[in-house]
Structure formats: C-alpha cells, structure tokens
Coordinates of C-alpha atoms and ligand atoms in Angstrom, one line a residue:
M143 CA 81.4 245.3 149.3
T144 CA 84.3 246.4 152.5
E145 CA 84.8 243.5 154.6
Y146 CA 86.7 244.1 158.1
K147 CA 87.2 240.9 159.9
I148 CA 86.5 241.3 163.8
S149 CA 87.9 238.1 166.2
L150 CA 85.2 237.6 169.0
I151 CA 86.1 236.4 172.2
P152 CA 82.7 236.6 174.3
G153 CA 84.6 235.2 177.5
D154 CA 82.7 233.9 180.2
G155 CA 79.6 234.2 182.4
V156 CA 77.1 237.6 181.2
G157 CA 80.3 238.4 178.7
K158 CA 79.1 235.7 176.7
E159 CA 75.4 237.1 176.9
V160 CA 75.7 240.7 175.9
T161 CA 77.9 239.9 173.6
A162 CA 75.6 238.7 171.8
E163 CA 73.6 241.4 171.8
G164 CA 76.4 243.2 170.3
V165 CA 77.2 241.1 167.2
K166 CA 73.5 241.4 166.2
V167 CA 73.7 244.9 166.8
L168 CA 76.4 245.4 164.9
K169 CA 75.5 242.8 162.1
A170 CA 72.7 245.2 161.9
A171 CA 74.1 248.3 161.6
S172 CA 76.8 247.3 158.8
E173 CA 73.2 245.5 157.3
I174 CA 71.9 249.4 157.2
K175 CA 75.0 251.0 156.3
N176 CA 76.5 248.6 153.6
F177 CA 79.6 246.9 155.1
N178 CA 80.4 243.8 156.0
L179 CA 81.4 242.0 159.0
N180 CA 83.4 238.8 159.8
F181 CA 83.1 237.7 163.2
I182 CA 85.5 235.1 164.2
H183 CA 85.0 233.4 167.1
Y184 CA 87.2 231.8 169.5
P185 CA 86.2 230.3 172.6
F186 CA 88.7 231.5 175.1
G187 CA 88.1 231.7 178.4
S188 CA 87.1 229.2 181.9
E189 CA 85.1 226.0 180.1
H190 CA 88.1 226.1 177.6
Y191 CA 90.6 226.4 179.7
L192 CA 89.0 224.0 182.0
E193 CA 88.9 221.3 179.1
T194 CA 92.1 221.8 177.6
G195 CA 94.1 223.7 180.2
D196 CA 94.6 226.2 177.7
L197 CA 94.8 230.2 177.7
I198 CA 95.6 231.4 174.3
P199 CA 97.7 230.1 172.3
E200 CA 100.3 232.2 170.4
D201 CA 99.2 230.7 166.7
A202 CA 95.9 232.4 168.1
L203 CA 97.2 235.7 168.8
N204 CA 99.1 235.9 165.7
E205 CA 95.7 234.9 163.3
I206 CA 93.8 237.8 165.8
K207 CA 97.1 240.2 164.5
K208 CA 95.3 240.3 161.5
T209 CA 91.8 241.5 162.3
G210 CA 91.0 244.8 162.2
A211 CA 89.9 244.8 166.2
I212 CA 88.7 242.0 169.0
Y213 CA 85.5 242.2 170.7
L214 CA 85.7 240.9 174.2
G215 CA 83.4 240.3 176.5
A216 CA 84.9 239.7 180.1
L217 CA 87.1 237.4 181.5
G218 CA 86.7 235.2 185.2
D219 CA 85.0 232.0 186.7
P220 CA 84.5 231.8 190.4
R221 CA 85.3 228.1 190.0
V222 CA 89.5 228.6 188.7
K223 CA 91.7 231.1 190.9
P224 CA 91.7 234.6 190.9
G225 CA 94.3 236.1 188.1
I226 CA 94.2 233.0 185.9
L227 CA 92.0 234.0 183.4
E228 CA 92.4 237.7 183.3
Q229 CA 96.2 238.1 183.5
G230 CA 96.4 234.8 181.1
I231 CA 94.2 236.0 178.2
L232 CA 92.5 239.6 178.8
L233 CA 95.8 241.2 180.4
K234 CA 97.6 238.9 177.6
L235 CA 95.9 240.7 174.7
R236 CA 96.6 244.0 176.8
F237 CA 100.2 243.8 176.9
H238 CA 100.3 241.3 173.9
F239 CA 99.1 243.5 171.5
D240 CA 99.7 247.1 173.3
Q241 CA 97.5 248.6 173.8
Y242 CA 98.5 251.2 176.1
V243 CA 95.7 253.3 176.2
N244 CA 92.2 252.1 178.0
L245 CA 89.5 254.5 176.5
R246 CA 86.4 254.7 179.4
P247 CA 83.9 257.5 178.8
V248 CA 82.5 258.2 181.7
K249 CA 78.9 259.7 180.2
L250 CA 75.2 259.7 182.0
L251 CA 73.1 259.0 178.4
P252 CA 70.0 261.0 178.0
N253 CA 67.2 259.9 177.9
L254 CA 68.2 257.6 180.9
P255 CA 65.2 258.1 183.7
G256 CA 66.8 260.4 186.7
Y257 CA 66.5 257.8 189.5
L258 CA 68.9 255.6 187.7
C259 CA 72.0 258.5 188.5
P260 CA 72.5 257.9 192.0
L261 CA 73.8 261.9 192.1
K262 CA 71.1 264.0 192.7
N263 CA 69.7 266.7 189.4
K264 CA 72.9 265.4 187.2
K265 CA 71.7 266.0 183.5
P266 CA 73.5 264.4 181.4
E267 CA 75.9 266.8 180.5
D268 CA 77.3 267.0 184.3
I269 CA 78.6 263.9 183.5
D270 CA 80.2 264.1 180.6
F271 CA 84.0 262.7 180.9
I272 CA 87.0 260.4 179.0
V273 CA 89.1 259.0 181.1
V274 CA 92.7 257.5 179.7
R275 CA 93.3 254.9 181.6
E276 CA 97.3 253.8 181.2
N277 CA 96.9 250.0 180.0
T278 CA 100.3 248.3 180.2
E279 CA 102.5 249.1 183.1
D280 CA 102.3 250.6 186.9
F281 CA 101.0 248.0 189.0
Y282 CA 100.4 245.7 186.1
V283 CA 103.7 244.3 184.8
G284 CA 103.3 241.5 187.0
I285 CA 106.1 241.9 188.9
G286 CA 105.9 240.1 191.9
G287 CA 105.9 237.3 194.2
R288 CA 105.7 235.5 198.5
I289 CA 109.0 235.2 200.2
K290 CA 108.5 232.4 203.2
K291 CA 110.5 229.2 204.4
G292 CA 112.6 227.4 202.0
T293 CA 113.1 230.5 200.1
A294 CA 116.9 231.9 199.2
K295 CA 118.5 232.7 202.5
E296 CA 119.2 236.6 200.7
T297 CA 116.0 236.8 199.9
L298 CA 115.6 236.6 203.6
E299 CA 118.2 238.3 204.4
I300 CA 116.8 241.4 202.1
R301 CA 113.7 241.3 204.6
R302 CA 115.8 240.8 207.7
E303 CA 117.3 243.9 207.2
L304 CA 114.7 245.7 205.7
Y305 CA 111.8 245.0 208.4
K306 CA 115.1 245.0 210.9
L307 CA 113.1 241.9 211.8
K308 CA 115.4 239.8 214.4
F309 CA 115.0 236.2 213.1
D310 CA 117.3 233.2 212.2
L311 CA 117.6 232.4 209.0
D312 CA 118.3 229.0 209.2
V313 CA 114.6 228.5 211.8
V314 CA 112.3 230.6 209.4
T315 CA 108.6 229.8 210.0
D316 CA 105.3 230.7 208.3
A317 CA 104.6 233.7 210.4
D318 CA 107.6 234.9 208.3
E319 CA 106.6 234.8 205.2
I320 CA 106.1 238.3 203.2
A321 CA 104.5 239.3 199.5
Y322 CA 105.0 242.1 197.4
Q323 CA 103.9 243.3 194.4
I324 CA 106.2 246.3 192.1
G325 CA 105.0 248.7 190.5
V326 CA 106.9 250.6 187.5
V327 CA 106.2 253.2 185.0
S328 CA 108.6 254.1 182.2
R329 CA 109.2 257.8 181.0
R330 CA 108.1 256.8 177.8
G331 CA 104.7 254.8 178.9
C332 CA 104.2 258.0 180.4
E333 CA 104.6 260.4 177.3
R334 CA 102.6 258.7 175.3
I335 CA 99.7 258.4 177.3
M336 CA 99.7 262.4 178.1
K337 CA 100.2 262.6 174.7
Y338 CA 97.4 260.7 174.2
A339 CA 95.3 262.3 176.6
F340 CA 95.8 266.3 175.6
E341 CA 95.2 264.9 172.1
T342 CA 91.9 263.5 173.0
A343 CA 90.9 266.9 174.3
V344 CA 92.3 268.6 171.0
E345 CA 89.9 266.0 169.3
N346 CA 86.6 266.5 171.4
K347 CA 87.0 270.2 172.3
R348 CA 87.4 270.2 176.1
E349 CA 89.4 272.6 177.9
W350 CA 90.8 270.4 180.8
V351 CA 93.0 267.6 181.0
A352 CA 93.1 266.2 185.0
S353 CA 95.9 263.9 185.5
V354 CA 95.2 261.6 188.5
D355 CA 98.4 260.2 190.9
K356 CA 99.3 258.9 194.0
A357 CA 102.6 261.6 194.1
N358 CA 102.7 262.3 197.9
V359 CA 103.3 258.4 198.9
L360 CA 104.1 256.7 196.0
T361 CA 106.9 259.0 195.1
S362 CA 108.7 257.6 192.3
I363 CA 106.8 256.4 190.4
Y364 CA 104.3 258.8 189.9
G365 CA 107.0 261.9 190.8
L366 CA 107.5 260.3 187.5
W367 CA 104.0 260.2 186.2
R368 CA 103.8 264.0 187.0
E369 CA 107.1 265.7 185.5
T370 CA 105.8 263.7 182.3
F371 CA 102.9 265.2 182.2
D372 CA 103.4 268.7 183.4
E373 CA 106.4 268.1 180.4
V374 CA 103.8 267.0 177.7
S375 CA 101.5 270.0 178.7
K376 CA 103.7 272.2 177.2
N377 CA 103.1 271.1 173.8
Y378 CA 99.1 272.0 174.5
P379 CA 99.2 275.3 176.0
E380 CA 95.8 275.6 174.4
I381 CA 94.3 272.6 177.2
K382 CA 93.7 274.0 181.0
T383 CA 95.7 271.1 183.7
E384 CA 95.4 270.5 186.6
K385 CA 96.9 267.8 188.9
L386 CA 94.7 265.6 191.5
F387 CA 95.8 263.0 194.1
V388 CA 93.4 259.8 193.4
D389 CA 91.7 260.3 197.6
A390 CA 90.6 263.7 195.9
A391 CA 89.5 262.6 192.6
A392 CA 87.7 259.3 193.9
M393 CA 85.3 262.5 196.1
F394 CA 85.4 264.7 193.4
F395 CA 83.8 262.4 191.0
V396 CA 81.1 262.1 193.3
R397 CA 80.8 265.8 194.4
N398 CA 81.7 267.4 190.9
P399 CA 81.5 265.3 188.1
E400 CA 81.1 268.3 185.9
R401 CA 84.7 269.5 186.5
F402 CA 85.8 266.6 184.4
D403 CA 86.6 267.0 180.5
V404 CA 89.8 263.9 179.9
V405 CA 91.1 262.7 182.7
V406 CA 94.4 260.4 182.5
M407 CA 95.5 258.2 185.2
P408 CA 97.4 255.1 185.7
N409 CA 96.8 251.9 185.3
M410 CA 95.0 250.4 188.5
F411 CA 93.9 254.4 189.9
G412 CA 91.9 254.1 186.7
D413 CA 90.5 250.5 187.0
I414 CA 89.1 251.5 189.9
L415 CA 87.5 255.6 189.5
T416 CA 86.1 253.4 186.5
D417 CA 83.7 251.6 188.3
L418 CA 82.7 254.6 190.0
G419 CA 82.9 256.4 187.0
A420 CA 80.3 253.5 185.6
E421 CA 77.8 254.0 188.8
I422 CA 77.7 257.5 188.2
Q423 CA 76.2 257.0 184.4
G424 CA 73.5 254.7 185.3
G425 CA 75.8 251.2 186.6
M426 CA 77.9 248.8 185.4
G427 CA 75.8 247.6 182.9
T428 CA 76.4 251.2 181.1
A429 CA 80.5 251.3 180.9
P430 CA 82.0 250.8 177.5
S431 CA 85.8 250.9 177.3
G432 CA 88.7 250.5 173.8
N433 CA 92.1 249.4 175.2
I434 CA 93.5 251.4 172.3
N435 CA 96.9 251.1 170.2
P436 CA 96.7 254.0 167.8
G437 CA 98.7 251.7 165.0
G438 CA 97.8 248.4 166.0
V439 CA 95.1 246.4 166.8
S440 CA 92.7 247.4 169.2
M441 CA 90.6 245.9 172.2
F442 CA 86.9 246.6 172.6
E443 CA 85.1 245.2 175.7
P444 CA 82.7 246.4 178.5
I445 CA 84.1 247.2 181.9
H446 CA 82.0 245.0 183.7
G447 CA 83.3 241.7 184.5
S448 CA 81.6 238.1 184.2
A449 CA 78.9 238.8 186.8
P450 CA 78.8 235.4 188.4
D451 CA 75.5 236.5 190.3
I452 CA 73.3 237.3 187.5
A453 CA 75.4 235.1 184.7
G454 CA 73.1 232.2 182.7
K455 CA 70.1 234.3 183.6
G456 CA 69.5 236.4 180.6
I457 CA 69.3 239.8 182.5
A458 CA 72.5 241.6 181.8
N459 CA 72.8 244.7 180.7
P460 CA 73.9 244.7 177.6
V461 CA 74.2 248.3 176.9
A462 CA 78.1 248.4 178.3
A463 CA 78.5 245.9 175.3
I464 CA 76.5 247.5 172.2
W465 CA 78.5 250.8 173.2
A466 CA 82.1 249.4 173.5
G467 CA 80.5 248.0 170.1
S468 CA 79.8 250.8 168.4
M469 CA 83.2 252.0 169.7
L470 CA 84.8 249.2 167.8
L471 CA 83.2 250.7 164.6
D472 CA 84.2 254.0 164.7
S473 CA 87.6 253.2 165.5
I474 CA 88.1 251.0 161.9
G475 CA 86.4 254.1 160.0
E476 CA 82.3 253.4 160.2
K477 CA 82.2 256.4 162.0
E478 CA 78.2 256.6 160.7
A479 CA 77.3 252.7 161.6
A480 CA 79.0 254.2 165.0
K481 CA 76.6 257.0 165.2
L482 CA 73.5 254.9 164.6
V483 CA 74.4 252.1 166.9
M484 CA 74.3 255.3 169.9
T485 CA 71.2 256.7 168.0
G486 CA 69.8 252.9 169.0
I487 CA 70.5 253.0 172.9
E488 CA 69.2 256.5 172.8
D489 CA 65.5 256.0 171.6
V490 CA 65.0 252.3 173.0
L491 CA 65.8 254.6 176.5
K492 CA 63.6 257.4 174.9
E493 CA 61.0 255.0 174.7
G494 CA 61.5 253.6 178.0
K495 CA 59.9 250.0 177.5
V496 CA 62.6 247.9 177.6
K497 CA 65.0 248.1 181.0
T498 CA 66.6 245.1 182.2
P499 CA 66.4 244.8 186.1
D500 CA 69.6 246.1 187.1
W501 CA 67.5 249.2 185.8
G502 CA 63.9 248.4 187.5
G503 CA 62.7 246.7 184.5
A504 CA 61.5 243.1 183.5
S505 CA 63.5 242.2 180.5
K506 CA 65.8 240.0 179.3
T507 CA 69.1 240.7 177.5
E508 CA 68.1 239.8 174.2
E509 CA 65.0 241.8 174.0
F510 CA 67.4 244.7 174.9
G511 CA 69.7 243.9 171.6
N512 CA 66.4 243.1 170.0
A513 CA 64.8 246.5 170.8
V514 CA 68.2 248.3 169.5
V515 CA 67.6 246.5 166.0
R516 CA 64.2 247.7 165.8
A517 CA 64.9 251.1 166.5
M518 CA 67.9 250.8 163.9
K519 CA 65.4 250.1 161.3
K520 CA 63.6 253.3 161.4
Y521 CA 66.7 255.0 160.1
I522 CA 66.8 253.4 156.7
Ligands
NAD49 P1 81.8 242.3 188.1 O1 81.8 243.8 187.3 O2 81.5 241.5 186.8 O3 80.2 242.9 188.7 C1 80.3 243.8 189.3 C2 78.2 243.6 189.6 O4 78.1 244.7 188.8 C3 77.8 242.9 190.0 O5 76.4 242.8 191.1 C4 76.9 242.1 188.9 O6 76.0 241.1 188.9 C5 77.1 244.2 188.2 N1 76.9 243.7 186.5 C6 78.6 243.7 185.8 N2 77.9 243.9 184.7 C7 77.0 243.8 184.6 C8 75.3 243.6 183.6 N3 76.2 243.9 181.7 N4 74.1 244.1 183.6 C9 73.6 244.2 185.2 N5 74.9 244.0 186.0 C10 76.4 244.2 186.3 O7 82.8 242.7 189.1 P2 83.4 241.2 190.1 O8 82.0 240.3 190.2 O9 84.1 241.5 190.6 O10 84.3 240.1 189.4 C11 83.5 238.5 188.1 C12 84.6 238.5 187.2 O11 85.1 239.3 186.6 C13 85.9 238.4 188.4 O12 86.4 237.4 188.1 C14 87.2 239.1 188.2 O13 87.7 238.9 187.9 C15 86.7 238.8 186.6 N6 85.9 240.7 185.6 C16 86.7 241.2 184.6 C17 86.7 242.3 184.0 C18 86.7 241.8 181.7 O14 87.2 241.0 181.5 N7 86.8 242.9 181.6 C19 87.0 243.1 184.9 C20 86.4 242.7 186.3 C21 86.4 242.0 186.2
IPM50 C1 89.2 245.7 183.8 C2 89.4 244.6 184.8 C3 90.6 244.1 184.3 C4 91.4 245.4 185.3 C5 90.6 242.5 185.0 C6 90.0 241.5 185.0 C7 92.3 242.2 184.4 O1 89.4 245.0 186.3 O2 89.2 245.4 182.8 O3 88.7 246.7 184.3 O4 91.7 245.3 186.2 O5 91.6 245.9 184.1
MN51 MN1 88.0 246.8 186.4

C-alpha cells in the first residue's frame, strides 16, 4: 500500500481544532481509497514558543523537507507580539520551502444555503474563480526599520533631506521617529507566478487571467509586475487578459465576481482580497489555500487565522481546513480521494443538518468532521 508522510503543524487557536477534523477526514478518505497517510506531528506555535523560546528549528525544517507535504492550522496568539509567530513560523515555512504560489480558490460551494453568501442571488457558477497570490516577495520580504533617537546619524540625515525637515542632528526627539517597509519584486519572481497563473487557466479551461496591482502609484515594483504580465501573456495567445488596479478589483469582487476566472496578485493585495473572497463564498470558515512549490514541499492550510474570539469553544467551521486537506491529497496525486472529500463536504451541506454557528447552526467542529466521514463512507 502506498504510504505518504505528511508534516502536521496544527499551530494555535482554532488551527488545532480544525486540523483535527481535517486529519480525521483525510485518514478516512485514505482508508476508503486504499493508501496510507502517516502524519508527523510538530508542536510549533504559541505554547511551544512560550515554554521553550523556539519558533521552528533548522533540524525540524530538514525533517519536514523529507515529507510529502505540510498540513497546517494557523499561527497567532494574543499573548505574543504580532509578527513573532506569523513571521517566525508561517512565513519562515513559506520562504524556506520557496512556496512561491499561494493558490486560493474562491468558490461558492453547491448546496450552501443562499443566505450564507452576502451577495444577492449569486449561484455557485457565479462565484468560481482562482486567486494565484505571489507568496515570497512584495511587502513580505521583511525589509524595514524604524529610525529614531539614537540611530546612526547617516540615516537621520537621509530622513532630514527626504522630508525637508529642519532639525539638528544632535537634538533629535521621539517625535522625529519614522518607520519604513520596503516592497521588493523581481523579474524572476514575477515571471514564475505569471506563468503559473496562465498554466492554471489552461489546466482548468478558464478563459481569462486578470492581473491586480497598484501600478498607478507604486510605479517601480508594480511597473515591473505589469510589464512581466504582458510579456508572459504573449505565450498564451488563447487566454484573454485584463489589468486591474487593486481598488477596482475589490469593487468587482463584490459587484460581479462572475467576471473572474484566474486572478494573479502580488502578495499583500492577494492576502487582503482573499479575505473578501472568503466572505463572498460563505465566510472565513470556508476558504482553503495551498502554498505551492511545484517542484518541492507544498503546504496546505485554511486562509483564516487562529480566531482567538472563538478558540477553545469547539465551534470553528472546519470546512476550510478539510477543503485544504483535499487540495493536499490532490497535490500528492490522490485525485480520487481529493474528490471524495469534496463530495463529503457537499453532501453534508445538502443534508443541511450539521451547521456550525457561523452558518447559523449549533453544531460543533467535531460534529461536522464526523458528518463528512459518514457521508464519504456511503461511497465505499
Ligand atoms: P482570523 O481569520 O483568525 O479571524 C477573523 C474572523 O473570522 C473572526 O471573527 C473569527 O472568529 C472568524 N473565523 C476565522 N476562522 C473561522 C472558522 N474556521 N470558523 C468560523 N469563524 C472563523 O483573523 P484575525 O482575528 O485577524 O487574526 C487572529 C490571529 O491569527 C492573529 O494572530 C493573526 O496574525 C493570525 N492569522 C494567522 C493566519 C494563518 O496562520 N494563516 C491567517 C490570518 C491571521
Ligand atoms: C494568511 C495570513 C498570513 C499572510 C499572515 C498571518 C502572515 O494572513 O495566510 O492569509 O499574510 O499571508
Ligand atoms: Mn490573510
């Protein structure tokens, strides 16, 4: 029997609760489809950090490298300063494994009661597109800093020139502090994400690839982004293209999501707009993602975070995590099992009995996972 090693990082808050259901469903799917999933559990997250001071050590990354994929919950804890866990674990994994694509399907599931989509009269075929978010560049590269009292005179001098400020370098006060963060994109980085977006359109028989940027203001980085989009598009003459500014793209997500097929976005805009995408497809609890390195180790996770407002209550919606699990199965080549998981989710929705509170029900996270397993077993 084929066996796959999967690294499991439940992480924080609801991440632990929803991945527990995901693991349950994936294991059931593997039994039905006759293969073996061997989950290797890693404790990385806030508890581990608060106890040991460790985020994710190098030897763990080396071990994870030998596994077929990573299944992750969420990182983030109100007890820890924002950024420590998110950068130190989640972004570390994305960058370390060069998972340059963040694939985020925005799809209204069939059988989801109409009222769960905040857009009036939308059907599953109206909200069905794929966001290809660049995942390693842009404002996420981590170059930034704060310039304040006690900082080297040279940087203060630059600042004084830049803003035509009048201050004496020897008498700098706290009020003179500035902070900056630099966005970086590379031609290679743009080329590979554009190529992935066009290939995604071809594979999924989609007609359009839209590119989102803010090239009218952030002219350097998104000028290069746009230029590369135009160049790469020439290799795909059968695919139609459009270029949108991010503000208008946000409007179109709400006004007519049916216009989109594949949408390629820089890292930060992709992050923001896919929370909007999650809402139009039924809520944060429904939106999955894959951090993909086509030739390496990929990582699958819900797009939502650790949801401290509902964590510990056992009421988080596990659909996003289970769906991300289906994407994981697809990526390791278990296509039938991947489809079975989606059919399981859709059947539970059709039955309409098990609903977590975000969907207006009173079911627990665990009950939803169990219901998906029961639904899948009907197909043995
Ligand atoms: P969040 O996504 O955790 O929560 C936003 C809202 O969506 C909350 O009201 C929450 O209750 C709801 N929600 C999220 N997941 C849900 C689910 N499965 N079922 C039902 N409702 C759900 O965003 P936030 O509150 O801005 O962030 C909380 C923490 O998570 C922060 O530390 C943040 O940095 C981190 N975060 C991590 C990831 C990740 O690991 N991929 C993603 C986003 C945020
Ligand atoms: C996401 C999250 C992460 C991101 C954070 C937690 C680093 O918001 O996966 O959408 O910005 O990519
Ligand atoms: Mn996000």
